[in-house]
């Protein structure tokens, strides 16, 4: 059960638990900041005009550059 919850997924994408945690936290923080910028932009359209779009494009490019571990199935968007 411990391996299923904490280790199977990171191994499937070629990462250790720590590497996966760092990557997922980084993605989550950038998504949160981009989302907050988007909410501010909703209220004040002159602020953060491109921030949310730029964040999505950067995260997409980074995610597409990731490769699965050898022998694992191809994945699309798995953090």
PDB file of N, CA and C in Angstrom:
ATOM      1  N   UNK A   1       0.824  -1.189   0.000  1.00  0.00           N
ATOM      2  CA  UNK A   1       0.000   0.000   0.000  1.00  0.00           C
ATOM      3  C   UNK A   1       0.872   1.258   0.000  1.00  0.00           C
ATOM      4  N   UNK A   2       1.946   1.265   0.776  1.00  0.00           N
ATOM      5  CA  UNK A   2       2.835   2.424   0.834  1.00  0.00           C
ATOM      6  C   UNK A   2       3.451   2.660  -0.541  1.00  0.00           C
ATOM      7  N   UNK A   3       3.923   1.586  -1.179  1.00  0.00           N
ATOM      8  CA  UNK A   3       4.529   1.732  -2.506  1.00  0.00           C
ATOM      9  C   UNK A   3       3.520   2.280  -3.502  1.00  0.00           C
ATOM     10  N   UNK A   4       2.290   1.793  -3.451  1.00  0.00           N
ATOM     11  CA  UNK A   4       1.259   2.268  -4.376  1.00  0.00           C
ATOM     12  C   UNK A   4       0.991   3.758  -4.176  1.00  0.00           C
ATOM     13  N   UNK A   5       0.914   4.194  -2.946  1.00  0.00           N
ATOM     14  CA  UNK A   5       0.602   5.591  -2.665  1.00  0.00           C
ATOM     15  C   UNK A   5       1.771   6.543  -2.927  1.00  0.00           C
ATOM     16  N   UNK A   6       2.978   6.098  -2.648  1.00  0.00           N
ATOM     17  CA  UNK A   6       4.109   7.018  -2.668  1.00  0.00           C
ATOM     18  C   UNK A   6       5.181   6.747  -3.723  1.00  0.00           C
ATOM     19  N   UNK A   7       5.303   5.543  -4.212  1.00  0.00           N
ATOM     20  CA  UNK A   7       6.444   5.213  -5.054  1.00  0.00           C
ATOM     21  C   UNK A   7       6.112   4.781  -6.478  1.00  0.00           C
ATOM     22  N   UNK A   8       4.985   4.110  -6.688  1.00  0.00           N
ATOM     23  CA  UNK A   8       4.677   3.560  -8.012  1.00  0.00           C
ATOM     24  C   UNK A   8       4.612   4.636  -9.089  1.00  0.00           C
ATOM     25  N   UNK A   9       3.882   5.685  -8.853  1.00  0.00           N
ATOM     26  CA  UNK A   9       3.746   6.732  -9.867  1.00  0.00           C
ATOM     27  C   UNK A   9       5.075   7.430 -10.152  1.00  0.00           C
ATOM     28  N   UNK A  10       5.819   7.883  -9.153  1.00  0.00           N
ATOM     29  CA  UNK A  10       7.116   8.499  -9.482  1.00  0.00           C
ATOM     30  C   UNK A  10       8.022   7.565 -10.286  1.00  0.00           C
ATOM     31  N   UNK A  11       8.062   6.289  -9.923  1.00  0.00           N
ATOM     32  CA  UNK A  11       8.891   5.339 -10.668  1.00  0.00           C
ATOM     33  C   UNK A  11       8.418   5.201 -12.101  1.00  0.00           C
ATOM     34  N   UNK A  12       7.097   5.210 -12.298  1.00  0.00           N
ATOM     35  CA  UNK A  12       6.534   5.048 -13.635  1.00  0.00           C
ATOM     36  C   UNK A  12       6.934   6.191 -14.562  1.00  0.00           C
ATOM     37  N   UNK A  13       7.250   7.334 -14.007  1.00  0.00           N
ATOM     38  CA  UNK A  13       7.655   8.461 -14.849  1.00  0.00           C
ATOM     39  C   UNK A  13       9.144   8.762 -14.712  1.00  0.00           C
ATOM     40  N   UNK A  14       9.877   7.805 -14.154  1.00  0.00           N
ATOM     41  CA  UNK A  14      11.331   7.908 -14.114  1.00  0.00           C
ATOM     42  C   UNK A  14      11.886   8.863 -13.082  1.00  0.00           C
ATOM     43  N   UNK A  15      11.172   9.030 -11.970  1.00  0.00           N
ATOM     44  CA  UNK A  15      11.622   9.937 -10.925  1.00  0.00           C
ATOM     45  C   UNK A  15      11.645   9.234  -9.574  1.00  0.00           C
ATOM     46  N   UNK A  16      12.436   9.766  -8.666  1.00  0.00           N
ATOM     47  CA  UNK A  16      12.367   9.321  -7.286  1.00  0.00           C
ATOM     48  C   UNK A  16      11.200  10.064  -6.629  1.00  0.00           C
ATOM     49  N   UNK A  17      10.869   9.684  -5.415  1.00  0.00           N
ATOM     50  CA  UNK A  17       9.794  10.381  -4.695  1.00  0.00           C
ATOM     51  C   UNK A  17      10.149  11.861  -4.532  1.00  0.00           C
ATOM     52  N   UNK A  18      11.393  12.146  -4.140  1.00  0.00           N
ATOM     53  CA  UNK A  18      11.819  13.534  -3.912  1.00  0.00           C
ATOM     54  C   UNK A  18      11.795  14.350  -5.203  1.00  0.00           C
ATOM     55  N   UNK A  19      12.271  13.757  -6.299  1.00  0.00           N
ATOM     56  CA  UNK A  19      12.234  14.464  -7.580  1.00  0.00           C
ATOM     57  C   UNK A  19      10.802  14.777  -7.987  1.00  0.00           C
ATOM     58  N   UNK A  20       9.931  13.789  -7.828  1.00  0.00           N
ATOM     59  CA  UNK A  20       8.520  13.984  -8.179  1.00  0.00           C
ATOM     60  C   UNK A  20       7.887  15.057  -7.299  1.00  0.00           C
ATOM     61  N   UNK A  21       8.165  15.023  -6.014  1.00  0.00           N
ATOM     62  CA  UNK A  21       7.599  16.014  -5.100  1.00  0.00           C
ATOM     63  C   UNK A  21       8.049  17.419  -5.485  1.00  0.00           C
ATOM     64  N   UNK A  22       9.329  17.571  -5.787  1.00  0.00           N
ATOM     65  CA  UNK A  22       9.850  18.882  -6.172  1.00  0.00           C
ATOM     66  C   UNK A  22       9.186  19.370  -7.465  1.00  0.00           C
ATOM     67  N   UNK A  23       9.073  18.494  -8.445  1.00  0.00           N
ATOM     68  CA  UNK A  23       8.461  18.874  -9.721  1.00  0.00           C
ATOM     69  C   UNK A  23       6.987  19.219  -9.543  1.00  0.00           C
ATOM     70  N   UNK A  24       6.251  18.383  -8.825  1.00  0.00           N
ATOM     71  CA  UNK A  24       4.822  18.628  -8.622  1.00  0.00           C
ATOM     72  C   UNK A  24       4.579  19.914  -7.824  1.00  0.00           C
ATOM     73  N   UNK A  25       5.401  20.159  -6.808  1.00  0.00           N
ATOM     74  CA  UNK A  25       5.258  21.395  -6.030  1.00  0.00           C
ATOM     75  C   UNK A  25       5.565  22.613  -6.900  1.00  0.00           C
ATOM     76  N   UNK A  26       6.558  22.503  -7.746  1.00  0.00           N
ATOM     77  CA  UNK A  26       6.908  23.604  -8.639  1.00  0.00           C
ATOM     78  C   UNK A  26       5.760  23.897  -9.609  1.00  0.00           C
ATOM     79  N   UNK A  27       5.219  22.846 -10.215  1.00  0.00           N
ATOM     80  CA  UNK A  27       4.093  23.028 -11.128  1.00  0.00           C
ATOM     81  C   UNK A  27       2.896  23.625 -10.382  1.00  0.00           C
ATOM     82  N   UNK A  28       2.598  23.093  -9.214  1.00  0.00           N
ATOM     83  CA  UNK A  28       1.458  23.580  -8.442  1.00  0.00           C
ATOM     84  C   UNK A  28       1.611  25.039  -8.035  1.00  0.00           C
ATOM     85  N   UNK A  29       2.799  25.421  -7.628  1.00  0.00           N
ATOM     86  CA  UNK A  29       3.034  26.815  -7.228  1.00  0.00           C
ATOM     87  C   UNK A  29       2.860  27.753  -8.417  1.00  0.00           C
ATOM     88  N   UNK A  30       3.409  27.350  -9.567  1.00  0.00           N
ATOM     89  CA  UNK A  30       3.278  28.205 -10.753  1.00  0.00           C
ATOM     90  C   UNK A  30       1.830  28.272 -11.232  1.00  0.00           C
ATOM     91  N   UNK A  31       1.093  27.171 -11.134  1.00  0.00           N
ATOM     92  CA  UNK A  31      -0.330  27.201 -11.495  1.00  0.00           C
ATOM     93  C   UNK A  31      -1.104  28.115 -10.558  1.00  0.00           C
ATOM     94  N   UNK A  32      -0.799  28.040  -9.273  1.00  0.00           N
ATOM     95  CA  UNK A  32      -1.476  28.894  -8.289  1.00  0.00           C
ATOM     96  C   UNK A  32      -1.195  30.363  -8.557  1.00  0.00           C
ATOM     97  N   UNK A  33       0.075  30.708  -8.781  1.00  0.00           N
ATOM     98  CA  UNK A  33       0.420  32.100  -9.053  1.00  0.00           C
ATOM     99  C   UNK A  33      -0.217  32.592 -10.350  1.00  0.00           C
ATOM    100  N   UNK A  34      -0.222  31.746 -11.374  1.00  0.00           N
ATOM    101  CA  UNK A  34      -0.868  32.117 -12.627  1.00  0.00           C
ATOM    102  C   UNK A  34      -2.363  32.318 -12.445  1.00  0.00           C
ATOM    103  N   UNK A  35      -2.982  31.463 -11.632  1.00  0.00           N
ATOM    104  CA  UNK A  35      -4.402  31.592 -11.348  1.00  0.00           C
ATOM    105  C   UNK A  35      -4.720  32.857 -10.570  1.00  0.00           C
ATOM    106  N   UNK A  36      -3.888  33.172  -9.600  1.00  0.00           N
ATOM    107  CA  UNK A  36      -4.093  34.410  -8.838  1.00  0.00           C
ATOM    108  C   UNK A  36      -3.945  35.634  -9.744  1.00  0.00           C
ATOM    109  N   UNK A  37      -2.952  35.603 -10.620  1.00  0.00           N
ATOM    110  CA  UNK A  37      -2.772  36.708 -11.563  1.00  0.00           C
ATOM    111  C   UNK A  37      -3.996  36.839 -12.462  1.00  0.00           C
ATOM    112  N   UNK A  38      -4.556  35.707 -12.860  1.00  0.00           N
ATOM    113  CA  UNK A  38      -5.746  35.720 -13.705  1.00  0.00           C
ATOM    114  C   UNK A  38      -6.933  36.342 -12.966  1.00  0.00           C
ATOM    115  N   UNK A  39      -7.085  36.045 -11.683  1.00  0.00           N
ATOM    116  CA  UNK A  39      -8.190  36.618 -10.903  1.00  0.00           C
ATOM    117  C   UNK A  39      -8.014  38.121 -10.714  1.00  0.00           C
ATOM    118  N   UNK A  40      -6.770  38.556 -10.495  1.00  0.00           N
ATOM    119  CA  UNK A  40      -6.516  39.999 -10.394  1.00  0.00           C
ATOM    120  C   UNK A  40      -6.823  40.644 -11.742  1.00  0.00           C
ATOM    121  N   UNK A  41      -6.403  40.006 -12.820  1.00  0.00           N
ATOM    122  CA  UNK A  41      -6.650  40.508 -14.168  1.00  0.00           C
ATOM    123  C   UNK A  41      -8.156  40.628 -14.442  1.00  0.00           C
ATOM    124  N   UNK A  42      -8.944  39.704 -13.909  1.00  0.00           N
ATOM    125  CA  UNK A  42     -10.397  39.772 -14.098  1.00  0.00           C
ATOM    126  C   UNK A  42     -10.968  41.057 -13.498  1.00  0.00           C
ATOM    127  N   UNK A  43     -10.435  41.465 -12.366  1.00  0.00           N
ATOM    128  CA  UNK A  43     -10.926  42.666 -11.691  1.00  0.00           C
ATOM    129  C   UNK A  43     -10.305  43.940 -12.264  1.00  0.00           C
ATOM    130  N   UNK A  44      -9.018  43.863 -12.641  1.00  0.00           N
ATOM    131  CA  UNK A  44      -8.297  45.029 -13.162  1.00  0.00           C
ATOM    132  C   UNK A  44      -7.613  44.597 -14.463  1.00  0.00           C
ATOM    133  N   UNK A  45      -8.334  44.700 -15.587  1.00  0.00           N
ATOM    134  CA  UNK A  45      -7.833  44.172 -16.860  1.00  0.00           C
ATOM    135  C   UNK A  45      -6.469  44.695 -17.307  1.00  0.00           C
ATOM    136  N   UNK A  46      -6.049  45.829 -16.822  1.00  0.00           N
ATOM    137  CA  UNK A  46      -4.751  46.361 -17.216  1.00  0.00           C
ATOM    138  C   UNK A  46      -3.573  45.694 -16.535  1.00  0.00           C
ATOM    139  N   UNK A  47      -3.837  44.891 -15.514  1.00  0.00           N
ATOM    140  CA  UNK A  47      -2.774  44.188 -14.799  1.00  0.00           C
ATOM    141  C   UNK A  47      -2.684  42.738 -15.265  1.00  0.00           C
ATOM    142  N   UNK A  48      -1.485  42.205 -15.260  1.00  0.00           N
ATOM    143  CA  UNK A  48      -1.230  40.796 -15.584  1.00  0.00           C
ATOM    144  C   UNK A  48      -1.877  40.383 -16.908  1.00  0.00           C
ATOM    145  N   UNK A  49      -1.710  41.212 -17.917  1.00  0.00           N
ATOM    146  CA  UNK A  49      -2.363  41.003 -19.211  1.00  0.00           C
ATOM    147  C   UNK A  49      -1.982  39.667 -19.850  1.00  0.00           C
ATOM    148  N   UNK A  50      -0.735  39.254 -19.722  1.00  0.00           N
ATOM    149  CA  UNK A  50      -0.283  38.016 -20.366  1.00  0.00           C
ATOM    150  C   UNK A  50       0.205  36.958 -19.379  1.00  0.00           C
ATOM    151  N   UNK A  51       0.121  37.225 -18.115  1.00  0.00           N
ATOM    152  CA  UNK A  51       0.723  36.338 -17.112  1.00  0.00           C
ATOM    153  C   UNK A  51       0.130  34.939 -17.131  1.00  0.00           C
ATOM    154  N   UNK A  52      -1.195  34.811 -17.094  1.00  0.00           N
ATOM    155  CA  UNK A  52      -1.819  33.490 -17.061  1.00  0.00           C
ATOM    156  C   UNK A  52      -1.530  32.724 -18.350  1.00  0.00           C
ATOM    157  N   UNK A  53      -1.656  33.384 -19.484  1.00  0.00           N
ATOM    158  CA  UNK A  53      -1.380  32.725 -20.767  1.00  0.00           C
ATOM    159  C   UNK A  53       0.070  32.270 -20.848  1.00  0.00           C
ATOM    160  N   UNK A  54       0.983  33.132 -20.437  1.00  0.00           N
ATOM    161  CA  UNK A  54       2.406  32.786 -20.470  1.00  0.00           C
ATOM    162  C   UNK A  54       2.694  31.614 -19.540  1.00  0.00           C
ATOM    163  N   UNK A  55       2.070  31.599 -18.373  1.00  0.00           N
ATOM    164  CA  UNK A  55       2.270  30.506 -17.420  1.00  0.00           C
ATOM    165  C   UNK A  55       1.802  29.183 -18.016  1.00  0.00           C
ATOM    166  N   UNK A  56       0.631  29.180 -18.641  1.00  0.00           N
ATOM    167  CA  UNK A  56       0.092  27.956 -19.250  1.00  0.00           C
ATOM    168  C   UNK A  56       1.006  27.468 -20.366  1.00  0.00           C
ATOM    169  N   UNK A  57       1.471  28.363 -21.200  1.00  0.00           N
ATOM    170  CA  UNK A  57       2.355  27.993 -22.310  1.00  0.00           C
ATOM    171  C   UNK A  57       3.658  27.409 -21.770  1.00  0.00           C
ATOM    172  N   UNK A  58       4.234  28.034 -20.754  1.00  0.00           N
ATOM    173  CA  UNK A  58       5.487  27.533 -20.181  1.00  0.00           C
ATOM    174  C   UNK A  58       5.306  26.157 -19.541  1.00  0.00           C
ATOM    175  N   UNK A  59       4.218  25.974 -18.792  1.00  0.00           N
ATOM    176  CA  UNK A  59       3.969  24.680 -18.154  1.00  0.00           C
ATOM    177  C   UNK A  59       3.719  23.599 -19.201  1.00  0.00           C
ATOM    178  N   UNK A  60       2.980  23.941 -20.246  1.00  0.00           N
ATOM    179  CA  UNK A  60       2.719  22.985 -21.319  1.00  0.00           C
ATOM    180  C   UNK A  60       4.020  22.549 -21.985  1.00  0.00           C
ATOM    181  N   UNK A  61       4.883  23.510 -22.294  1.00  0.00           N
ATOM    182  CA  UNK A  61       6.159  23.181 -22.934  1.00  0.00           C
ATOM    183  C   UNK A  61       7.009  22.292 -22.033  1.00  0.00           C
ATOM    184  N   UNK A  62       7.030  22.597 -20.753  1.00  0.00           N
ATOM    185  CA  UNK A  62       7.815  21.790 -19.813  1.00  0.00           C
ATOM    186  C   UNK A  62       7.239  20.375 -19.699  1.00  0.00           C
ATOM    187  N   UNK A  63       5.922  20.277 -19.631  1.00  0.00           N
ATOM    188  CA  UNK A  63       5.283  18.960 -19.501  1.00  0.00           C
ATOM    189  C   UNK A  63       5.509  18.118 -20.750  1.00  0.00           C
ATOM    190  N   UNK A  64       5.416  18.734 -21.912  1.00  0.00           N
ATOM    191  CA  UNK A  64       5.625  17.984 -23.159  1.00  0.00           C
ATOM    192  C   UNK A  64       7.065  17.509 -23.306  1.00  0.00           C
ATOM    193  N   UNK A  65       7.993  18.161 -22.625  1.00  0.00           N
ATOM    194  CA  UNK A  65       9.388  17.766 -22.691  1.00  0.00           C
ATOM    195  C   UNK A  65       9.738  16.594 -21.786  1.00  0.00           C
ATOM    196  N   UNK A  66       8.803  16.200 -20.938  1.00  0.00           N
ATOM    197  CA  UNK A  66       9.054  15.079 -20.022  1.00  0.00           C
ATOM    198  C   UNK A  66       8.882  13.760 -20.765  1.00  0.00           C
ATOM    199  N   UNK A  67       9.646  12.759 -20.363  1.00  0.00           N
ATOM    200  CA  UNK A  67       9.549  11.442 -20.999  1.00  0.00           C
ATOM    201  C   UNK A  67       9.319  10.376 -19.930  1.00  0.00           C
ATOM    202  N   UNK A  68       8.568   9.322 -20.274  1.00  0.00           N
ATOM    203  CA  UNK A  68       8.331   8.260 -19.295  1.00  0.00           C
ATOM    204  C   UNK A  68       9.580   7.414 -19.073  1.00  0.00           C
ATOM    205  N   UNK A  69       9.578   6.693 -17.980  1.00  0.00           N
ATOM    206  CA  UNK A  69      10.681   5.782 -17.689  1.00  0.00           C
ATOM    207  C   UNK A  69      10.706   4.679 -18.748  1.00  0.00           C
ATOM    208  N   UNK A  70      11.888   4.116 -19.045  1.00  0.00           N
ATOM    209  CA  UNK A  70      11.959   3.029 -20.026  1.00  0.00           C
ATOM    210  C   UNK A  70      11.018   1.890 -19.639  1.00  0.00           C
ATOM    211  N   UNK A  71      10.287   1.386 -20.608  1.00  0.00           N
ATOM    212  CA  UNK A  71       9.371   0.278 -20.361  1.00  0.00           C
ATOM    213  C   UNK A  71       7.999   0.700 -19.872  1.00  0.00           C
ATOM    214  N   UNK A  72       7.806   1.954 -19.591  1.00  0.00           N
ATOM    215  CA  UNK A  72       6.498   2.435 -19.132  1.00  0.00           C
ATOM    216  C   UNK A  72       5.704   2.954 -20.316  1.00  0.00           C
ATOM    217  N   UNK A  73       4.392   3.002 -20.136  1.00  0.00           N
ATOM    218  CA  UNK A  73       3.529   3.530 -21.188  1.00  0.00           C
ATOM    219  C   UNK A  73       3.773   5.015 -21.373  1.00  0.00           C
ATOM    220  N   UNK A  74       3.533   5.463 -22.586  1.00  0.00           N
ATOM    221  CA  UNK A  74       3.605   6.905 -22.880  1.00  0.00           C
ATOM    222  C   UNK A  74       2.535   7.604 -22.070  1.00  0.00           C
ATOM    223  N   UNK A  75       2.827   8.787 -21.608  1.00  0.00           N
ATOM    224  CA  UNK A  75       1.822   9.546 -20.878  1.00  0.00           C
ATOM    225  C   UNK A  75       1.687  10.911 -21.522  1.00  0.00           C
ATOM    226  N   UNK A  76       0.560  11.533 -21.300  1.00  0.00           N
ATOM    227  CA  UNK A  76       0.323  12.851 -21.874  1.00  0.00           C
ATOM    228  C   UNK A  76       0.643  13.904 -20.824  1.00  0.00           C
ATOM    229  N   UNK A  77      -0.227  14.104 -19.878  1.00  0.00           N
ATOM    230  CA  UNK A  77      -0.056  15.154 -18.886  1.00  0.00           C
ATOM    231  C   UNK A  77      -0.155  14.550 -17.496  1.00  0.00           C
ATOM    232  N   UNK A  78       0.911  13.975 -17.048  1.00  0.00           N
ATOM    233  CA  UNK A  78       0.941  13.379 -15.720  1.00  0.00           C
ATOM    234  C   UNK A  78       2.030  14.068 -14.932  1.00  0.00           C
ATOM    235  N   UNK A  79       1.678  14.637 -13.809  1.00  0.00           N
ATOM    236  CA  UNK A  79       2.650  15.308 -12.948  1.00  0.00           C
ATOM    237  C   UNK A  79       3.112  14.321 -11.890  1.00  0.00           C
TER     238      UNK A  79
END
